[in-house]
Amino acid sequence: MTLVRWDPFRDLATIQDRLHRVLAEDRGSVEDRYGDWAPPVDIFERGDELVIRAELPGLRTEDIDIRVENGKLVLRGERKHEKETEDRKVHRLERVYGTFTRRFALPTSVDSSKIGAVYKNGVLEVVVPKADEAKERKVEIKVA
């Protein structure tokens, strides 16, 4: 039987690596998310359009920026801290504040010039219509 010297730092490094992998899988790749926090999103197709819904409670439309850069849809924004008052006693702070950036690769089959967005009840809905060439259509068969 071979004796192996126990190194507590090796075990700590292993646990740290596992934790980083778990968090990376849960939160998406670093390329897709930047900032202090990242809003959760749903992405789905609805008819002839791609829809991205992001939860952004407490933000104003002035705090949100939507752009298309190099074939990616970029959502940026900032949730600012509330003004502190001296008569307020804080018991718990769980909400996240600061900037965020989310990037989503757009398929080539969309028309990025017609992207629209609606912000209602803390949910941002970005609608990306498919290009006419990408829409499903029936081909008529002619009799010769």
Tab-separated table of C-alpha atoms in Angstrom:
chain	number	residue	atom	x	y	z
A	1	MET	CA	0.000	0.000	0.000
A	2	THR	CA	1.359	3.401	-0.964
A	3	LEU	CA	1.109	6.268	1.483
A	4	VAL	CA	-0.053	9.546	0.008
A	5	ARG	CA	0.657	12.736	1.846
A	6	TRP	CA	-2.507	14.731	2.528
A	7	ASP	CA	-2.449	18.263	1.161
A	8	PRO	CA	-5.439	20.309	2.400
A	9	PHE	CA	-4.788	23.033	-0.184
A	10	ARG	CA	-5.151	20.557	-3.056
A	11	ASP	CA	-8.608	19.612	-1.756
A	12	LEU	CA	-9.522	23.281	-1.425
A	13	ALA	CA	-8.438	23.964	-5.011
A	14	THR	CA	-10.516	21.013	-6.229
A	15	ILE	CA	-13.606	22.291	-4.421
A	16	GLN	CA	-13.034	25.768	-5.831
A	17	ASP	CA	-12.733	24.386	-9.391
A	18	ARG	CA	-15.976	22.431	-8.976
A	19	LEU	CA	-17.782	25.488	-7.641
A	20	HIS	CA	-16.577	27.603	-10.574
A	21	ARG	CA	-17.805	24.978	-13.043
A	22	VAL	CA	-21.231	24.769	-11.401
A	23	LEU	CA	-21.640	28.540	-11.389
A	24	ALA	CA	-20.414	28.855	-14.978
A	25	GLU	CA	-22.958	26.283	-16.173
A	26	ASP	CA	-25.783	27.968	-14.272
A	27	ARG	CA	-25.007	31.550	-15.254
A	28	GLY	CA	-23.995	31.153	-18.902
A	29	SER	CA	-20.648	31.809	-20.472
A	30	VAL	CA	-18.567	34.834	-19.574
A	31	GLU	CA	-18.853	36.017	-23.182
A	32	ASP	CA	-22.645	36.267	-22.888
A	33	ARG	CA	-22.765	38.146	-19.567
A	34	TYR	CA	-20.884	41.099	-18.161
A	35	GLY	CA	-21.527	43.393	-15.243
A	36	ASP	CA	-22.467	43.200	-11.601
A	37	TRP	CA	-25.544	41.061	-12.248
A	38	ALA	CA	-27.490	39.558	-15.132
A	39	PRO	CA	-31.240	39.565	-15.593
A	40	PRO	CA	-32.856	36.192	-16.310
A	41	VAL	CA	-34.226	35.812	-19.843
A	42	ASP	CA	-36.585	33.584	-21.798
A	43	ILE	CA	-35.956	33.116	-25.541
A	44	PHE	CA	-38.565	31.518	-27.771
A	45	GLU	CA	-40.115	31.613	-31.238
A	46	ARG	CA	-43.604	32.959	-31.764
A	47	GLY	CA	-44.866	32.603	-35.316
A	48	ASP	CA	-42.456	34.438	-37.623
A	49	GLU	CA	-40.464	36.132	-34.877
A	50	LEU	CA	-37.902	35.433	-32.186
A	51	VAL	CA	-38.808	36.801	-28.736
A	52	ILE	CA	-36.448	37.600	-25.880
A	53	ARG	CA	-38.034	38.442	-22.513
A	54	ALA	CA	-35.856	39.832	-19.730
A	55	GLU	CA	-36.892	40.458	-16.125
A	56	LEU	CA	-35.861	44.013	-15.246
A	57	PRO	CA	-37.995	45.075	-12.271
A	58	GLY	CA	-37.381	48.515	-10.879
A	59	LEU	CA	-35.671	49.881	-13.984
A	60	ARG	CA	-36.847	52.820	-16.065
A	61	THR	CA	-36.690	52.769	-19.852
A	62	GLU	CA	-33.927	55.390	-19.636
A	63	ASP	CA	-31.814	52.832	-17.711
A	64	ILE	CA	-32.020	50.222	-20.515
A	65	ASP	CA	-30.023	50.210	-23.762
A	66	ILE	CA	-30.676	47.788	-26.643
A	67	ARG	CA	-28.318	47.574	-29.627
A	68	VAL	CA	-27.313	45.270	-32.453
A	69	GLU	CA	-23.520	44.935	-32.696
A	70	ASN	CA	-21.663	42.531	-34.996
A	71	GLY	CA	-24.586	40.132	-35.342
A	72	LYS	CA	-25.391	40.150	-31.628
A	73	LEU	CA	-28.287	41.662	-29.726
A	74	VAL	CA	-26.865	43.518	-26.726
A	75	LEU	CA	-28.941	44.420	-23.655
A	76	ARG	CA	-27.294	46.845	-21.238
A	77	GLY	CA	-28.583	48.660	-18.232
A	78	GLU	CA	-28.142	49.712	-14.664
A	79	ARG	CA	-30.196	49.334	-11.515
A	80	LYS	CA	-29.254	52.227	-9.264
A	81	HIS	CA	-29.264	52.215	-5.472
A	82	GLU	CA	-32.073	54.061	-3.781
A	83	LYS	CA	-31.118	57.243	-1.988
A	84	GLU	CA	-30.118	56.618	1.589
A	85	THR	CA	-31.988	58.375	4.368
A	86	GLU	CA	-30.790	58.698	7.936
A	87	ASP	CA	-34.104	57.616	9.476
A	88	ARG	CA	-33.997	54.244	7.681
A	89	LYS	CA	-32.711	51.149	9.476
A	90	VAL	CA	-31.752	48.385	7.085
A	91	HIS	CA	-32.401	44.810	8.212
A	92	ARG	CA	-31.633	42.941	4.982
A	93	LEU	CA	-30.544	43.855	1.443
A	94	GLU	CA	-30.983	41.077	-1.112
A	95	ARG	CA	-31.701	42.932	-4.343
A	96	VAL	CA	-28.816	43.328	-6.749
A	97	TYR	CA	-27.725	46.745	-7.991
A	98	GLY	CA	-25.258	47.863	-10.617
A	99	THR	CA	-24.714	47.430	-14.329
A	100	PHE	CA	-25.473	44.460	-16.540
A	101	THR	CA	-24.775	43.417	-20.110
A	102	ARG	CA	-26.266	40.430	-21.912
A	103	ARG	CA	-25.273	39.446	-25.467
A	104	PHE	CA	-27.237	37.096	-27.694
A	105	ALA	CA	-26.026	35.853	-31.073
A	106	LEU	CA	-28.652	36.550	-33.723
A	107	PRO	CA	-29.242	33.949	-36.416
A	108	THR	CA	-28.653	35.119	-39.980
A	109	SER	CA	-32.309	34.410	-40.746
A	110	VAL	CA	-33.610	37.498	-38.872
A	111	ASP	CA	-34.235	41.069	-40.010
A	112	SER	CA	-32.284	43.125	-37.468
A	113	SER	CA	-33.515	46.415	-38.955
A	114	LYS	CA	-37.057	45.678	-37.714
A	115	ILE	CA	-36.266	44.767	-34.087
A	116	GLY	CA	-38.758	46.224	-31.610
A	117	ALA	CA	-39.025	46.316	-27.826
A	118	VAL	CA	-41.775	46.838	-25.246
A	119	TYR	CA	-41.214	47.350	-21.512
A	120	LYS	CA	-44.201	46.619	-19.282
A	121	ASN	CA	-44.526	45.639	-15.597
A	122	GLY	CA	-40.783	45.096	-15.194
A	123	VAL	CA	-40.469	42.766	-18.192
A	124	LEU	CA	-38.643	43.815	-21.360
A	125	GLU	CA	-39.824	42.012	-24.490
A	126	VAL	CA	-37.578	42.294	-27.534
A	127	VAL	CA	-39.143	41.057	-30.776
A	128	VAL	CA	-36.819	40.065	-33.621
A	129	PRO	CA	-38.744	39.332	-36.835
A	130	LYS	CA	-37.512	36.658	-39.209
A	131	ALA	CA	-36.343	37.805	-42.644
A	132	ASP	CA	-38.772	37.193	-45.497
A	133	GLU	CA	-36.380	34.650	-46.994
A	134	ALA	CA	-36.438	32.626	-43.754
A	135	LYS	CA	-40.215	32.496	-43.364
A	136	GLU	CA	-41.901	29.248	-44.149
A	137	ARG	CA	-43.856	29.314	-47.391
A	138	LYS	CA	-45.596	26.816	-49.558
A	139	VAL	CA	-44.231	26.223	-53.044
A	140	GLU	CA	-46.892	25.817	-55.686
A	141	ILE	CA	-46.447	22.923	-58.091
A	142	LYS	CA	-47.265	23.731	-61.693
A	143	VAL	CA	-48.510	21.097	-64.098
A	144	ALA	CA	-46.526	20.973	-67.350
